[in-house]
mmCIF file of C-alpha atoms in Angstrom:
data_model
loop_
_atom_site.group_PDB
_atom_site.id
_atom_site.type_symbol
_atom_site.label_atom_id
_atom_site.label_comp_id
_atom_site.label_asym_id
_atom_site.label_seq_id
_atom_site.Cartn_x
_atom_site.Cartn_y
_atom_site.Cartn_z
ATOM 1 C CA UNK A 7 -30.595 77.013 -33.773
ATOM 2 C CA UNK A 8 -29.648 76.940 -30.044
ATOM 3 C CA UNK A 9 -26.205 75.494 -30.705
ATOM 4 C CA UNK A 10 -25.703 78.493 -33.061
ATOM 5 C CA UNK A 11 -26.519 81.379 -30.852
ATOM 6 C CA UNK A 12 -24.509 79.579 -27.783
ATOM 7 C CA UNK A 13 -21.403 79.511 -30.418
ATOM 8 C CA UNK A 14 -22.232 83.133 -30.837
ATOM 9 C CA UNK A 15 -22.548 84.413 -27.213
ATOM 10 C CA UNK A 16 -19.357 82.289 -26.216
ATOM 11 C CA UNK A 17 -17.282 83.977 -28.836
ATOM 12 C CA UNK A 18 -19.046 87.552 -27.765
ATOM 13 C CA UNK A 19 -18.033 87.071 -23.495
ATOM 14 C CA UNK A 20 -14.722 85.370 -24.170
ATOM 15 C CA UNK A 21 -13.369 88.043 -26.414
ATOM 16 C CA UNK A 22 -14.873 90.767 -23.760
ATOM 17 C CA UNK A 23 -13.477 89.288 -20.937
ATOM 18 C CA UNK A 24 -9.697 89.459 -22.778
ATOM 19 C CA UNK A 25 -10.823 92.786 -24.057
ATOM 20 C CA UNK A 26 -10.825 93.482 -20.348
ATOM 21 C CA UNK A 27 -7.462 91.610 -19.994
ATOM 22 C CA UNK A 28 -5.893 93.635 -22.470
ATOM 23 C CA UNK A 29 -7.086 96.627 -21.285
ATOM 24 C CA UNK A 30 -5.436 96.019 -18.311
ATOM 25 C CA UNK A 31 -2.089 95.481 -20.007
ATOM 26 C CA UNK A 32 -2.171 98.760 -22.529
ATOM 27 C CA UNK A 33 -2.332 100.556 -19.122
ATOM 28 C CA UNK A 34 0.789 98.759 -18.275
ATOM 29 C CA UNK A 35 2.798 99.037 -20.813
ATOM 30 C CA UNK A 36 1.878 102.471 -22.612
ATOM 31 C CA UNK A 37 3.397 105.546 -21.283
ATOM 32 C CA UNK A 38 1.519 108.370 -20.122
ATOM 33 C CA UNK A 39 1.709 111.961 -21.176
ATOM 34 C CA UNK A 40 2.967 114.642 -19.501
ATOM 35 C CA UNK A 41 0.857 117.674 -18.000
ATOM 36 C CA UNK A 42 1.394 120.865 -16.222
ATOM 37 C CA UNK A 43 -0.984 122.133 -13.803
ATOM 38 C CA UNK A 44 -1.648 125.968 -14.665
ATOM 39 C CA UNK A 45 -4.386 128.761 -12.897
ATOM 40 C CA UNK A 46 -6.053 127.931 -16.187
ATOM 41 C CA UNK A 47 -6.396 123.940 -15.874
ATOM 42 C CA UNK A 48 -4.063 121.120 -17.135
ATOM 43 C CA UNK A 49 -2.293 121.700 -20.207
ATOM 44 C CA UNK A 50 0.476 119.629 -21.996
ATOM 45 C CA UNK A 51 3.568 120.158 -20.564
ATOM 46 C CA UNK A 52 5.606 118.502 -23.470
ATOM 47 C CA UNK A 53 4.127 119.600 -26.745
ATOM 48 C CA UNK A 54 7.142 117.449 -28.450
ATOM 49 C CA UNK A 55 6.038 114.298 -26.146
ATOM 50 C CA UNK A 56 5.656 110.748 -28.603
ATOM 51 C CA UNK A 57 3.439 109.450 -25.507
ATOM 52 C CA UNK A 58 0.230 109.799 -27.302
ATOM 53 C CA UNK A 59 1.399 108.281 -30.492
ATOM 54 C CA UNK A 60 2.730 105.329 -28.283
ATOM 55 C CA UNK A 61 -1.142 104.776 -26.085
ATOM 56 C CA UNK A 62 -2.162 104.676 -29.839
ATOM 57 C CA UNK A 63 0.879 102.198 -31.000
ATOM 58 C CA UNK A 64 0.373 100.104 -28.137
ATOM 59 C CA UNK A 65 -3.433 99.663 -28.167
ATOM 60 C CA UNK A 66 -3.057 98.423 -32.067
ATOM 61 C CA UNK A 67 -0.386 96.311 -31.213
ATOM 62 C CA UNK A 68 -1.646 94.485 -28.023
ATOM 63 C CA UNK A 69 -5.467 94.540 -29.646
ATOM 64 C CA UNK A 70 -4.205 93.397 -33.584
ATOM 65 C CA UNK A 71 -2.255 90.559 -31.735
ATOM 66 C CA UNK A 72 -5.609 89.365 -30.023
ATOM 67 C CA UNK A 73 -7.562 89.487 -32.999
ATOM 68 C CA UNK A 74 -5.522 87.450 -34.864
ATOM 69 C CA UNK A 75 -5.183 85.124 -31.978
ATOM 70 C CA UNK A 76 -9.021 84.812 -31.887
ATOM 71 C CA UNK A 77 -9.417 84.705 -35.185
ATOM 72 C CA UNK A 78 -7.257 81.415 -35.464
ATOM 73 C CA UNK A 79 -8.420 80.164 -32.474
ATOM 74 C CA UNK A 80 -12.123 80.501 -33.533
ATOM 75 C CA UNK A 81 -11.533 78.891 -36.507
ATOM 76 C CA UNK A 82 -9.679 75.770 -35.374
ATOM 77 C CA UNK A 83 -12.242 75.322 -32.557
ATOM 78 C CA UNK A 84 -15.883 76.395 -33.719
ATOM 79 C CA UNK A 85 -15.488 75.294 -37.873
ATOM 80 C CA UNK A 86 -19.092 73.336 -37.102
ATOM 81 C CA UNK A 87 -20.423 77.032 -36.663
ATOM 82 C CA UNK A 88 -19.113 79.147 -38.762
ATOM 83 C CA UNK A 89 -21.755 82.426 -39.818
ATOM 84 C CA UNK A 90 -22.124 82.321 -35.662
ATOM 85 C CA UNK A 91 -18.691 82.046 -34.365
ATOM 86 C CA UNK A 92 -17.857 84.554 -37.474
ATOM 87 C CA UNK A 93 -20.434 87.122 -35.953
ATOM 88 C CA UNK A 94 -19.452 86.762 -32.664
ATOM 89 C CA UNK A 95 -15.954 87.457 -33.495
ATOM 90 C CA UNK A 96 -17.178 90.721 -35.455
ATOM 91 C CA UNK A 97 -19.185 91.560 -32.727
ATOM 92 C CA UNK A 98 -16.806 90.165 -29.583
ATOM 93 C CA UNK A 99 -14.116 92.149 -31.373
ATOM 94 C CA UNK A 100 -15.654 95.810 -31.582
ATOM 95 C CA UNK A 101 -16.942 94.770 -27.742
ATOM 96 C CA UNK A 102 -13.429 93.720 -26.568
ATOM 97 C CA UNK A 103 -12.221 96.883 -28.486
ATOM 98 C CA UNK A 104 -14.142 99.033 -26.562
ATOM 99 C CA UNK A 105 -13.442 97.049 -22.919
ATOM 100 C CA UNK A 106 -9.747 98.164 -23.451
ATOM 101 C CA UNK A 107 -10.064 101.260 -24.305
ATOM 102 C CA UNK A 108 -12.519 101.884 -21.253
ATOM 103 C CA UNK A 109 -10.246 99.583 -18.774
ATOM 104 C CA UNK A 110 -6.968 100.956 -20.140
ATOM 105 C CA UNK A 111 -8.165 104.209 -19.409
ATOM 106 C CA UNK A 112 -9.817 104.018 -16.017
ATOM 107 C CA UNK A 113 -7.723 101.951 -14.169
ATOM 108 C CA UNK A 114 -3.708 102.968 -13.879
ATOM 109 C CA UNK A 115 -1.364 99.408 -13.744
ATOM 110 C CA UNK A 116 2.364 99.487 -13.086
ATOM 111 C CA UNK A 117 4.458 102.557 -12.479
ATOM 112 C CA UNK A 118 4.068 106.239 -13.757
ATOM 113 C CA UNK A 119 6.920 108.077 -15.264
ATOM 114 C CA UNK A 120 6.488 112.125 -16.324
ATOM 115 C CA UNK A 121 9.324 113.010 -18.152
ATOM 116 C CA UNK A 122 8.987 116.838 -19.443
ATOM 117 C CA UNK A 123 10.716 120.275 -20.046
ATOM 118 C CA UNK A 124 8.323 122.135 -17.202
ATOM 119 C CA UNK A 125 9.619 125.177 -15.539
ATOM 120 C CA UNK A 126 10.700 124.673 -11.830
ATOM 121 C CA UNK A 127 8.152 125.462 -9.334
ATOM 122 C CA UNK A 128 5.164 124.130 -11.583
ATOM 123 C CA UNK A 129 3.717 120.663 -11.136
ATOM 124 C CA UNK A 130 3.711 118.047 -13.372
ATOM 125 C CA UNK A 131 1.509 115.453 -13.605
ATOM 126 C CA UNK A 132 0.457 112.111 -15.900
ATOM 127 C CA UNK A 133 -1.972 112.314 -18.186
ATOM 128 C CA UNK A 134 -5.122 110.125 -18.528
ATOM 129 C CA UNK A 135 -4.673 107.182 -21.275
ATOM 130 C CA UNK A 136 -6.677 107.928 -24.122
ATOM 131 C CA UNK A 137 -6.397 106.888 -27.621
ATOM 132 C CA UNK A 138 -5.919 109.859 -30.327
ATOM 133 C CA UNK A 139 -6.608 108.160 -33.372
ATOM 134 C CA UNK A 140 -9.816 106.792 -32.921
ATOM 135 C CA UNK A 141 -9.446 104.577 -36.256
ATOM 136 C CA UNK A 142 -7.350 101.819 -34.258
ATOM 137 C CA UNK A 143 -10.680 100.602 -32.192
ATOM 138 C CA UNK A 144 -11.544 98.214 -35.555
ATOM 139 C CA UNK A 145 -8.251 96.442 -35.875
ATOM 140 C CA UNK A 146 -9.386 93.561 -33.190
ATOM 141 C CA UNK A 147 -12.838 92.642 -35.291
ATOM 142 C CA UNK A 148 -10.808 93.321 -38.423
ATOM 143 C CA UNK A 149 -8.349 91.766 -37.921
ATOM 144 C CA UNK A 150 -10.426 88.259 -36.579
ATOM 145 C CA UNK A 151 -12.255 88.329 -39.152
ATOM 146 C CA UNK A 152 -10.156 88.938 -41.671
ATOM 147 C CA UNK A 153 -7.700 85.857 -40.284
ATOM 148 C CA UNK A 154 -10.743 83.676 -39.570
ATOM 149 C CA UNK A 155 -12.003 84.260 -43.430
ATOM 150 C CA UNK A 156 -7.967 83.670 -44.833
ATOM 151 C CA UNK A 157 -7.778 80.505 -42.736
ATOM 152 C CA UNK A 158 -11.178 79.394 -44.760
ATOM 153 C CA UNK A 159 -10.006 80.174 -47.905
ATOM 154 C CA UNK A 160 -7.215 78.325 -47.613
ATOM 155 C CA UNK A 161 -8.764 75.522 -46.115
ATOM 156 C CA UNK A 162 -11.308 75.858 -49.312
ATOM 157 C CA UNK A 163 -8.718 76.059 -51.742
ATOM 158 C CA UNK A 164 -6.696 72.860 -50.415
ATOM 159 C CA UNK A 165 -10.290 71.022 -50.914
ATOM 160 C CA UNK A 166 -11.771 71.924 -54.108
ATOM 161 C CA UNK A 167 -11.557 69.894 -57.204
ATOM 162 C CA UNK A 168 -11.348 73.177 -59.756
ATOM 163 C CA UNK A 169 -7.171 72.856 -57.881
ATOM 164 C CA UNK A 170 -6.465 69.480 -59.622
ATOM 165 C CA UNK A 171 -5.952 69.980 -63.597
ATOM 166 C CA UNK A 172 -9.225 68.527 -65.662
ATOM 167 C CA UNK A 173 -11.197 68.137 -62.262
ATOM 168 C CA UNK A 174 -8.924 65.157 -61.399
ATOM 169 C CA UNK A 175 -9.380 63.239 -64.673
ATOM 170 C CA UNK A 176 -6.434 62.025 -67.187
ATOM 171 C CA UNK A 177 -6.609 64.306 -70.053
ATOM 172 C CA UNK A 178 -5.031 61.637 -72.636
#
């Protein structure tokens, strides 16, 4: 039972700490949105801008890639565990999910552009990263899980007997 819950909470802390990792790089790569500082606040200086499509874009990109990474990974290296190292991915996933979204959002990597149509005079600044359509937080533990689970089936379907004609007998 102790083997199982260590193959759990290794899968859980590795796929946080890249979760942190990737975090790191959506805030590098993904462009930020522009805003104009007004008496009233910020508002959106470019209501045409594609930069918050693109933090969304980039976070199911980078975090889709890593969950299928994991998933194949987990299931070359911890097949003598599989309901724990399958948790842990479900869980490690939404966990890692979360870790980029929060580091990819707090800390600013690489450089800055703010491209917009502002008025002269007014200041323009970038926008926090933030993710618009919340729905793209799932597709790391989805998308383990779901390549962990089509790795098994395949590896299930090469081995079973019901795949050779008459269960391996000669029908004459």
């Amino acid at each position: 039972m102790t083997r199982e819950v260590r193959a759990f909470a290794v899968t859980v802390l590795t796929l946080a700490t890249l979760g942190v990792a990737a975090g790191l790089l959506w805030s590098g790569l993904t462009p930020r949105a522009p805003y104009q500082v007004t008496e009233r606040g910020t508002v959106l200086a470019d209501p045409a801008t594609q930069a918050l499509i693109a933090a969304d874009g980039w976070f199911a990109v980078i975090t889709g890639g890593l969950g299928l990474l994991c998933g194949g990974v987990a299931w070359f290296c911890g097949r003598r565990w599989m309901l724990a190292v399958l948790l842990g991915l479900c869980a490690g996933g939404a966990l890692a999910s979360f870790l980029t979204l929060w580091t990819g959002s707090t800390f600013t990597i690489g450089a800055v552009t703010v491209e917009a149509a502002a008025t002269p005079g007014v200041k323009v600044v970038p926008g926090a990263l933030k993710l618009t359509a919340s729905g793209v937080l799932v597709s790391w533990p989805l998308l383990a899980v779901g390549f962990f689970g089509l790795l098994e089936g395949m590896h299930g379907y090469r081995e079973s007997p019901l795949r050779q004609p008459y269960g391996g007998l000669d029908p004459s």
